[in-house]
Amino acid sequence: MSRRKDTGERISDAEHAIMEVLWDKNPVSATDVCDAICDERDWSIATVKTLLSRLVQKEAVGTEPDGRKFLYRPLIERSDYVGGESRRLVDRLFGGRAAPLFAQLAENEALTDDDLAEIEALLREMRK
C-alpha cells in the first residue's frame, strides 16, 4: 500500500465505512464489502459500488481486475487518514491548538482515568 498523505478530497462518513472494511482486509470485491456492512447500514450492493466508485475517483481506493469483477484495496493508510482528519478537526475547531481539545474533553467528562493515564504516558514519552 502506498503512503499517500491526503486524497485531496474529503471522505464522507459513508465512504469511511467502506474504507474501514478495506483497511481490515484487502483486496476484496464489492460483494465482500457488502457482506461486511450492508445489513447493519441497510445498504444494497448498488450503494456499495457507488461508494467504491467515488473512492476510486478520489484516489483513496485502487482496483485490480479479477475475472469479471474488480478487487479493491486502499491507497491511503488508515494512520495517514486519521492523522489528517485529526489535524483538520483541531485546525477547524480549536485554531490549530490541541490543548483546547483536551480541555473540552475534560470539561465534558469524556476522558476516563485510563485515557488520562495514556495521555500522561504519551506526554512523558514525547518529552524524552
mmCIF file of N, CA, C and O in Angstrom, residues 14-15 17-18 21-22 28-39 41-56 72:
data_model
loop_
_atom_site.group_PDB
_atom_site.id
_atom_site.type_symbol
_atom_site.label_atom_id
_atom_site.label_comp_id
_atom_site.label_asym_id
_atom_site.label_seq_id
_atom_site.Cartn_x
_atom_site.Cartn_y
_atom_site.Cartn_z
ATOM 1 N N ALA A 14 -20.089 7.775 4.957
ATOM 2 C CA ALA A 14 -20.428 6.517 4.280
ATOM 3 C C ALA A 14 -19.194 5.913 3.610
ATOM 4 O O ALA A 14 -18.948 4.704 3.707
ATOM 5 N N GLU A 15 -18.396 6.755 2.960
ATOM 6 C CA GLU A 15 -17.167 6.272 2.329
ATOM 7 C C GLU A 15 -16.182 5.765 3.382
ATOM 8 O O GLU A 15 -15.474 4.785 3.155
ATOM 9 N N ALA A 17 -16.932 4.238 6.103
ATOM 10 C CA ALA A 17 -17.351 2.877 6.469
ATOM 11 C C ALA A 17 -16.777 1.858 5.488
ATOM 12 O O ALA A 17 -16.326 0.777 5.885
ATOM 13 N N ILE A 18 -16.766 2.208 4.212
ATOM 14 C CA ILE A 18 -16.172 1.335 3.187
ATOM 15 C C ILE A 18 -14.675 1.193 3.432
ATOM 16 O O ILE A 18 -14.115 0.092 3.381
ATOM 17 N N VAL A 21 -13.643 -1.278 6.092
ATOM 18 C CA VAL A 21 -13.655 -2.665 5.608
ATOM 19 C C VAL A 21 -12.372 -2.955 4.838
ATOM 20 O O VAL A 21 -11.727 -3.985 5.037
ATOM 21 N N LEU A 22 -11.979 -2.038 3.968
ATOM 22 C CA LEU A 22 -10.780 -2.236 3.151
ATOM 23 C C LEU A 22 -9.513 -2.231 3.993
ATOM 24 O O LEU A 22 -8.573 -2.972 3.700
ATOM 25 N N VAL A 28 -10.494 -6.908 -1.681
ATOM 26 C CA VAL A 28 -11.819 -7.513 -1.571
ATOM 27 C C VAL A 28 -12.704 -7.034 -2.710
ATOM 28 O O VAL A 28 -12.477 -5.970 -3.289
ATOM 29 N N SER A 29 -13.718 -7.822 -3.004
ATOM 30 C CA SER A 29 -14.695 -7.463 -4.025
ATOM 31 C C SER A 29 -15.780 -6.583 -3.417
ATOM 32 O O SER A 29 -15.917 -6.495 -2.189
ATOM 33 N N ALA A 30 -16.574 -5.962 -4.267
ATOM 34 C CA ALA A 30 -17.710 -5.168 -3.797
ATOM 35 C C ALA A 30 -18.672 -6.052 -3.004
ATOM 36 O O ALA A 30 -19.231 -5.618 -1.987
ATOM 37 N N THR A 31 -18.826 -7.288 -3.428
ATOM 38 C CA THR A 31 -19.698 -8.225 -2.710
ATOM 39 C C THR A 31 -19.162 -8.490 -1.308
ATOM 40 O O THR A 31 -19.931 -8.544 -0.338
ATOM 41 N N ASP A 32 -17.848 -8.650 -1.181
ATOM 42 C CA ASP A 32 -17.240 -8.847 0.135
ATOM 43 C C ASP A 32 -17.497 -7.649 1.042
ATOM 44 O O ASP A 32 -17.786 -7.811 2.234
ATOM 45 N N VAL A 33 -17.378 -6.452 0.482
ATOM 46 C CA VAL A 33 -17.633 -5.237 1.259
ATOM 47 C C VAL A 33 -19.092 -5.225 1.704
ATOM 48 O O VAL A 33 -19.395 -4.972 2.873
ATOM 49 N N CYS A 34 -19.984 -5.533 0.787
ATOM 50 C CA CYS A 34 -21.409 -5.553 1.110
ATOM 51 C C CYS A 34 -21.697 -6.591 2.193
ATOM 52 O O CYS A 34 -22.457 -6.323 3.130
ATOM 53 N N ASP A 35 -21.103 -7.759 2.086
ATOM 54 C CA ASP A 35 -21.298 -8.796 3.109
ATOM 55 C C ASP A 35 -20.894 -8.295 4.492
ATOM 56 O O ASP A 35 -21.496 -8.667 5.496
ATOM 57 N N ALA A 36 -19.898 -7.427 4.535
ATOM 58 C CA ALA A 36 -19.387 -6.929 5.814
ATOM 59 C C ALA A 36 -20.263 -5.837 6.428
ATOM 60 O O ALA A 36 -20.342 -5.735 7.656
ATOM 61 N N ILE A 37 -20.920 -5.014 5.590
ATOM 62 C CA ILE A 37 -21.611 -3.856 6.175
ATOM 63 C C ILE A 37 -23.023 -3.567 5.679
ATOM 64 O O ILE A 37 -23.706 -2.744 6.272
ATOM 65 N N CYS A 38 -23.472 -4.209 4.641
ATOM 66 C CA CYS A 38 -24.790 -3.856 4.075
ATOM 67 C C CYS A 38 -25.941 -4.059 5.057
ATOM 68 O O CYS A 38 -26.834 -3.213 5.142
ATOM 69 N N ASP A 39 -25.942 -5.145 5.784
ATOM 70 C CA ASP A 39 -27.049 -5.398 6.717
ATOM 71 C C ASP A 39 -27.126 -4.344 7.807
ATOM 72 O O ASP A 39 -28.193 -3.796 8.080
ATOM 73 N N ARG A 41 -26.048 -1.346 7.813
ATOM 74 C CA ARG A 41 -26.302 0.003 7.300
ATOM 75 C C ARG A 41 -27.534 0.085 6.417
ATOM 76 O O ARG A 41 -27.866 1.162 5.931
ATOM 77 N N ASP A 42 -28.169 -1.050 6.178
ATOM 78 C CA ASP A 42 -29.336 -1.115 5.301
ATOM 79 C C ASP A 42 -29.001 -0.596 3.898
ATOM 80 O O ASP A 42 -29.738 0.194 3.307
ATOM 81 N N TRP A 43 -27.835 -1.043 3.384
ATOM 82 C CA TRP A 43 -27.376 -0.677 2.052
ATOM 83 C C TRP A 43 -27.576 -1.846 1.099
ATOM 84 O O TRP A 43 -27.626 -3.003 1.518
ATOM 85 N N SER A 44 -27.589 -1.522 -0.186
ATOM 86 C CA SER A 44 -27.612 -2.537 -1.241
ATOM 87 C C SER A 44 -26.219 -2.629 -1.859
ATOM 88 O O SER A 44 -25.363 -1.764 -1.628
ATOM 89 N N ILE A 45 -26.025 -3.639 -2.686
ATOM 90 C CA ILE A 45 -24.752 -3.766 -3.400
ATOM 91 C C ILE A 45 -24.534 -2.555 -4.318
ATOM 92 O O ILE A 45 -23.403 -2.106 -4.491
ATOM 93 N N ALA A 46 -25.627 -1.999 -4.849
ATOM 94 C CA ALA A 46 -25.505 -0.816 -5.714
ATOM 95 C C ALA A 46 -24.932 0.366 -4.936
ATOM 96 O O ALA A 46 -24.104 1.128 -5.461
ATOM 97 N N THR A 47 -25.350 0.535 -3.686
ATOM 98 C CA THR A 47 -24.822 1.607 -2.843
ATOM 99 C C THR A 47 -23.327 1.414 -2.628
ATOM 100 O O THR A 47 -22.539 2.365 -2.744
ATOM 101 N N VAL A 48 -22.926 0.198 -2.316
ATOM 102 C CA VAL A 48 -21.505 -0.100 -2.096
ATOM 103 C C VAL A 48 -20.700 0.197 -3.352
ATOM 104 O O VAL A 48 -19.632 0.816 -3.290
ATOM 105 N N LYS A 49 -21.204 -0.217 -4.507
ATOM 106 C CA LYS A 49 -20.480 0.023 -5.761
ATOM 107 C C LYS A 49 -20.361 1.516 -6.056
ATOM 108 O O LYS A 49 -19.323 1.979 -6.535
ATOM 109 N N THR A 50 -21.407 2.278 -5.756
ATOM 110 C CA THR A 50 -21.352 3.729 -5.948
ATOM 111 C C THR A 50 -20.292 4.353 -5.048
ATOM 112 O O THR A 50 -19.485 5.180 -5.495
ATOM 113 N N LEU A 51 -20.280 3.941 -3.780
ATOM 114 C CA LEU A 51 -19.292 4.484 -2.845
ATOM 115 C C LEU A 51 -17.878 4.075 -3.230
ATOM 116 O O LEU A 51 -16.942 4.893 -3.152
ATOM 117 N N LEU A 52 -17.696 2.837 -3.657
ATOM 118 C CA LEU A 52 -16.377 2.401 -4.120
ATOM 119 C C LEU A 52 -15.927 3.212 -5.325
ATOM 120 O O LEU A 52 -14.767 3.616 -5.412
ATOM 121 N N SER A 53 -16.841 3.466 -6.236
ATOM 122 C CA SER A 53 -16.517 4.267 -7.421
ATOM 123 C C SER A 53 -16.072 5.675 -7.030
ATOM 124 O O SER A 53 -15.106 6.208 -7.583
ATOM 125 N N ARG A 54 -16.766 6.271 -6.068
ATOM 126 C CA ARG A 54 -16.377 7.608 -5.597
ATOM 127 C C ARG A 54 -14.983 7.578 -4.970
ATOM 128 O O ARG A 54 -14.181 8.496 -5.179
ATOM 129 N N LEU A 55 -14.709 6.538 -4.196
ATOM 130 C CA LEU A 55 -13.396 6.425 -3.555
ATOM 131 C C LEU A 55 -12.289 6.207 -4.584
ATOM 132 O O LEU A 55 -11.176 6.704 -4.408
ATOM 133 N N VAL A 56 -12.585 5.499 -5.651
ATOM 134 C CA VAL A 56 -11.615 5.331 -6.735
ATOM 135 C C VAL A 56 -11.352 6.684 -7.394
ATOM 136 O O VAL A 56 -10.199 7.048 -7.653
ATOM 137 N N TYR A 72 -10.770 -4.451 -4.692
ATOM 138 C CA TYR A 72 -10.480 -3.097 -4.212
ATOM 139 C C TYR A 72 -9.502 -3.153 -3.051
ATOM 140 O O TYR A 72 -9.552 -4.057 -2.227
#
